[in-house]
XYZ file of C-alpha atoms in Angstrom:
441
model
C 109.356 -111.052 49.932
C 109.111 -114.788 50.485
C 107.596 -117.683 48.567
C 105.609 -120.210 50.551
C 104.634 -122.028 47.372
C 105.626 -121.905 43.739
C 104.634 -118.522 42.143
C 102.803 -117.392 45.287
C 104.428 -114.355 46.794
C 103.991 -112.177 49.883
C 104.868 -108.509 50.018
C 105.410 -106.590 53.291
C 107.150 -103.330 54.335
C 110.935 -103.434 54.200
C 111.731 -99.769 54.567
C 112.102 -96.999 51.992
C 113.152 -97.375 48.409
C 116.329 -95.683 47.210
C 118.573 -95.782 44.174
C 118.683 -95.763 40.448
C 117.251 -98.543 38.333
C 116.077 -99.319 34.819
C 112.883 -100.932 33.662
C 112.344 -103.208 30.633
C 112.190 -101.694 27.227
C 108.836 -100.181 26.263
C 106.500 -103.094 25.227
C 104.571 -101.115 22.625
C 107.720 -99.864 20.968
C 109.415 -103.259 21.186
C 106.560 -104.957 19.295
C 106.727 -102.432 16.533
C 110.564 -102.465 16.336
C 110.518 -106.241 15.680
C 107.716 -106.035 13.083
C 109.053 -103.098 11.092
C 112.583 -104.459 11.186
C 111.283 -107.733 9.796
C 109.622 -105.820 6.970
C 112.666 -103.764 6.060
C 115.114 -104.980 3.407
C 118.316 -105.737 5.262
C 119.556 -105.993 8.887
C 118.350 -103.786 11.700
C 119.783 -103.596 15.224
C 117.591 -103.149 18.345
C 118.883 -102.211 21.732
C 116.843 -102.237 24.893
C 114.188 -104.584 23.593
C 111.623 -105.696 26.209
C 112.502 -109.137 27.578
C 108.958 -109.969 28.583
C 106.848 -112.822 27.224
C 104.560 -110.605 25.147
C 107.393 -109.366 22.955
C 108.771 -112.867 22.687
C 105.444 -113.885 21.153
C 105.821 -111.196 18.467
C 109.397 -112.373 17.758
C 108.384 -115.996 17.487
C 105.525 -115.100 15.084
C 107.747 -113.033 12.825
C 110.312 -115.892 12.746
C 107.528 -118.228 11.754
C 106.839 -115.874 8.782
C 110.401 -115.820 7.526
C 112.320 -113.161 9.468
C 115.687 -113.967 11.062
C 115.779 -112.633 14.582
C 118.760 -113.203 16.896
C 119.970 -111.884 20.240
C 123.727 -111.107 20.413
C 126.048 -111.550 23.457
C 125.728 -107.847 24.196
C 121.978 -108.152 24.661
C 121.132 -106.305 21.390
C 119.009 -107.945 18.737
C 119.561 -108.193 15.022
C 116.580 -108.615 12.678
C 116.972 -109.445 8.958
C 113.943 -108.886 6.720
C 113.181 -109.246 3.092
C 110.792 -106.399 2.651
C 107.030 -105.551 2.750
C 105.136 -108.263 0.954
C 107.676 -110.985 1.743
C 105.998 -112.780 4.629
C 106.034 -116.549 4.343
C 103.234 -118.961 5.122
C 103.607 -120.076 8.719
C 103.727 -123.881 9.160
C 101.845 -123.875 12.457
C 99.465 -121.673 14.478
C 100.923 -118.450 15.835
C 100.850 -118.656 19.610
C 100.335 -115.177 20.932
C 100.569 -116.177 24.591
C 99.007 -113.349 26.619
C 99.709 -110.533 24.146
C 96.722 -108.611 22.769
C 99.048 -106.136 21.124
C 100.857 -108.910 19.212
C 97.608 -110.509 18.092
C 95.841 -107.338 16.827
C 98.827 -105.833 15.069
C 99.856 -109.094 13.416
C 96.266 -109.699 12.253
C 96.572 -106.369 10.409
C 99.967 -107.247 8.926
C 98.781 -110.694 7.662
C 95.588 -109.245 6.188
C 97.373 -107.682 3.217
C 99.775 -110.565 2.549
C 99.042 -113.726 0.488
C 99.263 -116.059 3.454
C 96.858 -117.749 5.923
C 97.582 -117.677 9.679
C 95.845 -119.141 12.732
C 96.120 -117.105 15.918
C 95.826 -118.744 19.334
C 96.519 -117.567 22.835
C 96.337 -118.414 26.527
C 93.142 -118.571 28.554
C 93.213 -114.836 29.396
C 93.916 -113.689 25.798
C 91.259 -116.029 24.398
C 88.595 -114.079 26.338
C 89.577 -110.719 24.785
C 87.571 -109.225 21.894
C 89.159 -109.296 18.420
C 86.246 -107.977 16.322
C 87.443 -104.471 16.761
C 90.249 -105.307 14.239
C 88.538 -108.159 12.407
C 85.641 -106.036 11.170
C 87.635 -103.227 9.468
C 90.190 -105.739 8.082
C 87.396 -107.585 6.333
C 86.593 -104.361 4.515
C 89.981 -104.473 2.773
C 89.155 -107.965 1.544
C 90.757 -110.211 4.090
C 88.886 -113.337 5.173
C 88.830 -113.568 8.897
C 87.156 -116.316 11.046
C 86.932 -115.817 14.773
C 85.570 -118.040 17.564
C 82.271 -117.331 19.271
C 82.061 -113.719 20.456
C 84.792 -112.544 18.105
C 87.526 -114.198 20.092
C 90.532 -116.495 19.593
C 91.334 -118.882 18.066
C 91.072 -116.872 14.803
C 92.085 -117.466 11.234
C 93.245 -114.653 8.963
C 93.552 -115.205 5.189
C 95.204 -112.214 3.638
C 94.339 -110.689 0.308
C 96.624 -109.315 -2.409
C 95.995 -106.714 -3.599
C 94.064 -105.416 -0.531
C 91.643 -102.567 -1.066
C 92.756 -99.110 0.133
C 90.175 -97.745 2.558
C 89.415 -94.702 4.655
C 88.708 -96.183 8.065
C 86.714 -93.993 10.527
C 87.294 -95.528 13.887
C 84.325 -95.636 16.294
C 86.484 -96.059 19.395
C 90.001 -94.587 20.009
C 92.410 -97.452 19.984
C 96.127 -97.386 19.194
C 96.044 -101.138 18.593
C 93.307 -100.921 15.959
C 94.885 -97.873 14.372
C 98.228 -99.716 14.099
C 96.665 -102.835 12.747
C 95.091 -100.840 9.936
C 98.329 -98.953 9.215
C 100.210 -102.266 9.068
C 97.622 -103.612 6.612
C 98.190 -100.481 4.609
C 101.890 -101.098 4.185
C 101.280 -103.751 1.544
C 98.105 -102.254 0.065
C 98.415 -100.210 -3.105
C 97.465 -96.547 -2.855
C 96.702 -94.646 0.346
C 95.131 -96.059 3.477
C 93.560 -93.543 5.809
C 92.698 -93.959 9.454
C 90.560 -91.312 11.212
C 90.684 -91.284 15.001
C 87.830 -90.061 17.168
C 90.449 -88.960 19.728
C 94.267 -89.030 19.704
C 95.931 -92.232 20.788
C 99.627 -93.189 21.343
C 101.573 -92.590 18.153
C 104.415 -95.138 18.384
C 103.473 -96.726 15.059
C 103.480 -93.334 13.173
C 106.806 -92.335 14.746
C 108.535 -95.611 13.986
C 107.058 -96.035 10.440
C 108.453 -92.628 9.659
C 111.824 -93.635 11.111
C 111.887 -96.740 8.839
C 111.111 -94.581 5.770
C 107.377 -95.121 5.217
C 105.361 -92.350 3.604
C 103.043 -91.472 6.449
C 101.455 -88.140 7.481
C 98.947 -86.801 10.000
C 96.311 -84.250 9.009
C 94.248 -83.468 12.076
C 92.506 -86.678 13.219
C 93.499 -88.454 9.982
C 96.634 -90.554 9.468
C 97.529 -91.546 5.921
C 100.066 -94.110 4.739
C 101.103 -94.943 1.217
C 101.224 -98.610 0.513
C 103.658 -100.969 -1.197
C 106.160 -99.316 1.091
C 109.894 -99.863 1.041
C 111.230 -99.814 4.598
C 114.905 -99.232 5.378
C 116.730 -101.055 8.211
C 117.481 -98.979 11.309
C 119.336 -98.902 14.549
C 116.594 -98.646 17.109
C 117.070 -97.835 20.798
C 114.022 -98.769 22.797
C 113.349 -96.496 25.824
C 112.244 -97.838 29.267
C 108.547 -98.650 29.452
C 106.597 -95.891 31.264
C 103.914 -98.480 32.227
C 106.478 -100.609 33.999
C 108.108 -97.538 35.574
C 104.665 -96.546 36.922
C 104.805 -99.317 39.608
C 108.111 -98.072 40.962
C 106.974 -94.454 40.825
C 103.910 -95.211 42.935
C 106.016 -97.270 45.305
C 108.413 -94.369 45.878
C 105.433 -91.983 46.255
C 103.666 -93.962 48.998
C 106.588 -95.365 51.063
C 108.005 -92.735 53.485
C 111.658 -91.851 52.956
C 111.843 -93.067 49.387
C 113.908 -91.423 46.605
C 114.069 -93.353 43.363
C 115.437 -92.532 39.912
C 114.249 -94.622 36.924
C 116.616 -94.106 33.993
C 115.808 -93.721 30.301
C 112.054 -93.904 30.486
C 109.900 -93.029 27.479
C 107.824 -89.842 27.949
C 105.765 -89.913 24.800
C 102.949 -87.347 25.431
C 100.327 -90.045 24.962
C 101.933 -92.191 27.637
C 102.392 -89.808 30.495
C 98.858 -89.639 31.764
C 99.639 -91.535 34.923
C 102.436 -89.195 35.820
C 100.211 -86.164 35.118
C 97.576 -87.743 37.445
C 100.121 -88.421 40.191
C 101.427 -84.783 39.950
C 97.791 -83.569 40.298
C 97.622 -85.736 43.485
C 100.710 -84.010 44.864
C 103.444 -86.483 43.887
C 107.023 -85.349 43.725
C 107.998 -86.377 40.205
C 110.647 -84.744 37.983
C 111.580 -85.516 34.357
C 115.383 -85.029 34.321
C 117.766 -84.994 31.387
C 115.053 -84.984 28.686
C 116.251 -86.044 25.223
C 115.202 -88.048 22.205
C 116.051 -91.683 21.175
C 114.978 -93.234 17.896
C 112.244 -90.644 17.404
C 110.861 -91.035 20.956
C 111.176 -88.503 23.825
C 113.012 -89.977 26.886
C 113.952 -88.738 30.350
C 115.142 -89.959 33.746
C 112.267 -90.065 36.279
C 113.080 -89.039 39.798
C 110.281 -89.788 42.326
C 110.411 -88.961 46.043
C 107.905 -89.724 48.751
C 105.122 -87.124 49.017
C 101.681 -86.755 50.648
C 99.039 -87.577 48.070
C 95.453 -86.164 47.830
C 92.451 -87.583 46.097
C 91.374 -86.191 42.751
C 88.489 -86.482 40.284
C 89.814 -87.800 36.949
C 87.653 -87.000 33.884
C 86.765 -89.650 31.340
C 89.124 -88.137 28.784
C 92.094 -89.043 30.996
C 91.566 -92.730 30.160
C 93.138 -92.684 26.699
C 96.646 -91.681 27.963
C 96.786 -94.007 30.998
C 94.380 -96.836 30.435
C 96.970 -99.458 31.322
C 98.069 -97.613 34.443
C 94.768 -97.381 36.227
C 95.372 -100.457 38.441
C 98.504 -98.858 40.032
C 96.704 -95.440 40.064
C 94.032 -97.032 42.285
C 96.743 -98.143 44.666
C 98.105 -94.596 44.906
C 94.582 -93.417 45.519
C 94.273 -95.872 48.407
C 97.060 -94.005 50.194
C 95.821 -90.428 49.362
C 94.075 -87.956 51.627
C 90.436 -87.882 50.606
C 88.605 -89.547 47.738
C 89.599 -90.288 44.144
C 86.825 -90.712 41.530
C 87.208 -92.155 38.059
C 84.811 -92.725 35.115
C 85.021 -93.673 31.486
C 86.947 -96.838 32.149
C 84.677 -99.529 30.625
C 87.705 -100.672 28.479
C 89.294 -102.023 31.697
C 86.690 -104.717 31.796
C 88.031 -106.380 28.662
C 91.723 -106.261 29.393
C 93.747 -109.320 30.608
C 91.102 -109.419 33.331
C 88.111 -107.360 34.305
C 90.452 -104.862 36.025
C 87.736 -102.780 37.577
C 86.235 -105.811 39.373
C 89.728 -107.227 40.234
C 90.949 -103.949 41.758
C 87.652 -103.295 43.663
C 87.668 -106.762 45.154
C 91.362 -106.713 46.006
C 91.365 -103.231 47.522
C 88.363 -104.108 49.731
C 90.205 -107.262 50.904
C 93.191 -105.245 52.188
C 91.120 -102.671 54.042
C 90.382 -99.960 51.441
C 86.928 -98.442 51.224
C 86.050 -98.665 47.494
C 82.890 -98.391 45.367
C 82.703 -100.102 42.025
C 80.657 -98.323 39.279
C 79.808 -99.442 35.791
C 82.802 -97.672 34.260
C 84.998 -96.589 37.187
C 85.977 -96.800 40.862
C 85.633 -94.413 43.814
C 88.528 -94.938 46.213
C 88.660 -93.524 49.691
C 92.299 -93.044 50.790
C 94.050 -93.673 54.054
C 95.704 -90.301 54.255
C 99.120 -91.851 53.914
C 98.671 -94.279 56.693
C 99.580 -97.974 56.030
C 96.697 -100.180 54.779
C 95.536 -102.961 56.984
C 96.714 -105.552 54.481
C 96.402 -109.270 55.092
C 94.554 -111.795 52.995
C 95.404 -113.162 49.627
C 94.850 -111.424 46.278
C 93.770 -113.239 43.132
C 95.891 -111.869 40.250
C 93.366 -113.272 37.718
C 96.195 -114.047 35.335
C 96.854 -110.327 34.973
C 100.409 -108.939 35.316
C 99.216 -105.410 36.226
C 96.854 -106.641 38.994
C 99.689 -108.728 40.473
C 102.265 -105.909 40.479
C 99.738 -103.322 41.731
C 99.004 -105.281 44.926
C 102.651 -106.148 45.399
C 103.302 -102.450 45.618
C 100.420 -102.002 48.078
C 102.107 -104.515 50.361
C 105.124 -102.291 50.753
C 103.137 -100.026 53.054
C 100.660 -102.269 54.828
C 100.350 -103.397 58.442
C 100.073 -107.045 57.452
C 101.720 -108.733 54.494
C 99.716 -109.005 51.275
C 99.866 -112.347 49.467
C 99.502 -112.632 45.670
C 98.246 -115.987 44.548
C 100.299 -116.074 41.370
C 103.065 -113.756 40.192
C 103.872 -115.729 37.035
C 101.883 -113.346 34.727
C 104.500 -110.662 35.444
C 106.830 -112.561 33.163
C 104.867 -111.132 30.205
C 106.008 -107.576 30.869
C 108.489 -107.158 33.752
C 110.381 -110.383 34.498
C 112.789 -108.602 36.887
C 110.048 -106.836 38.858
C 110.781 -108.496 42.180
C 114.613 -108.287 41.738
C 114.228 -104.587 40.903
C 112.204 -103.909 44.041
C 114.738 -105.950 46.074
C 117.616 -103.750 44.744
C 115.906 -100.514 45.698
C 114.983 -101.855 49.184
C 118.465 -103.291 49.716
C 120.107 -99.952 48.851
C 117.794 -98.176 51.265
C 118.735 -100.562 54.035
C 122.508 -100.352 53.327
């Protein structure tokens, strides 16, 4: 990998990948660990926190609202909070950077506190829809002003006491669910959220860990407000979404054998690995165990011949963030992979369906773009033609996906800007280098 200009990178074959590595702490869990620790009375310790820019945005926002958050020399974080209901008025706008999770969850948190906060973000985040959380939060009494199209900048003026509600969600979304549960923490009585389909349950697991009264009854999750959270020692597992890029790299590059240690295997986060196994990937979850209420394992992935599959729409909920790298795996499979039900990918950090269709075509993959999915015709394991330059569109997952494709291509693949990767996996290139160097040793 070389850099011909700042932030522009090229990726080309350098042999197989071998060795054991770690990936950053799970982003979803890291956001919640900071927020819940800041709402607990006392000092919490967090190990394995994600070092990406998105989680840094959450930490900065919680500091601005009164929490003390510090990183120790051992890399662990301590967070001192004063309890639910104790948030202070921020003196300036809360800059969410590129983090949609930070924005939506914190809008929910602020909505039931007697403060007023302005949320801003970068160009990519400012294009993403926020009405999905603004509309139900208005029902509890919060005043929320968004920019045209329900986007950032947005102003949230919380209400105390907020009105306990039963929220029946129209679209399955862990972010919306979590925002409503966070609002319920400082709302008297019981807040209920009814999901149309199950979504990742990191909020429920961690709220229970911190001592909140929360229960699930079928599709309904209920939380009792005016909660008293207790400080905890949280160990954050490796991010399965970050591990996905290395898993696909090992799957498509001949001779590879990679172990990714301490990865979260929450059942609502393993959809990508289930899909890869259905395609014939050699993936094993070794040494399964539990850390801080979350299931964890070491992922061992070896090169294997992949085959195309038809993924049903219901697969989307458990792997929506991993579809860009799934499309790369499909590009190396034998036969055709078909996907539908992915309209949500059009309102992520970029229009990921359009970005992947355009990029795959540019490196020699036959691909068809539909309204809510892609059809990808694979190479049967042969290297892609490669060449050309990919526009990452300010999207970390697009950038990393095409970087992986370059590891098994006839001509190097250039990525116009790898800087968005800082939001989730700052050591991405260094981690790849370490696996490639071990293979060459």
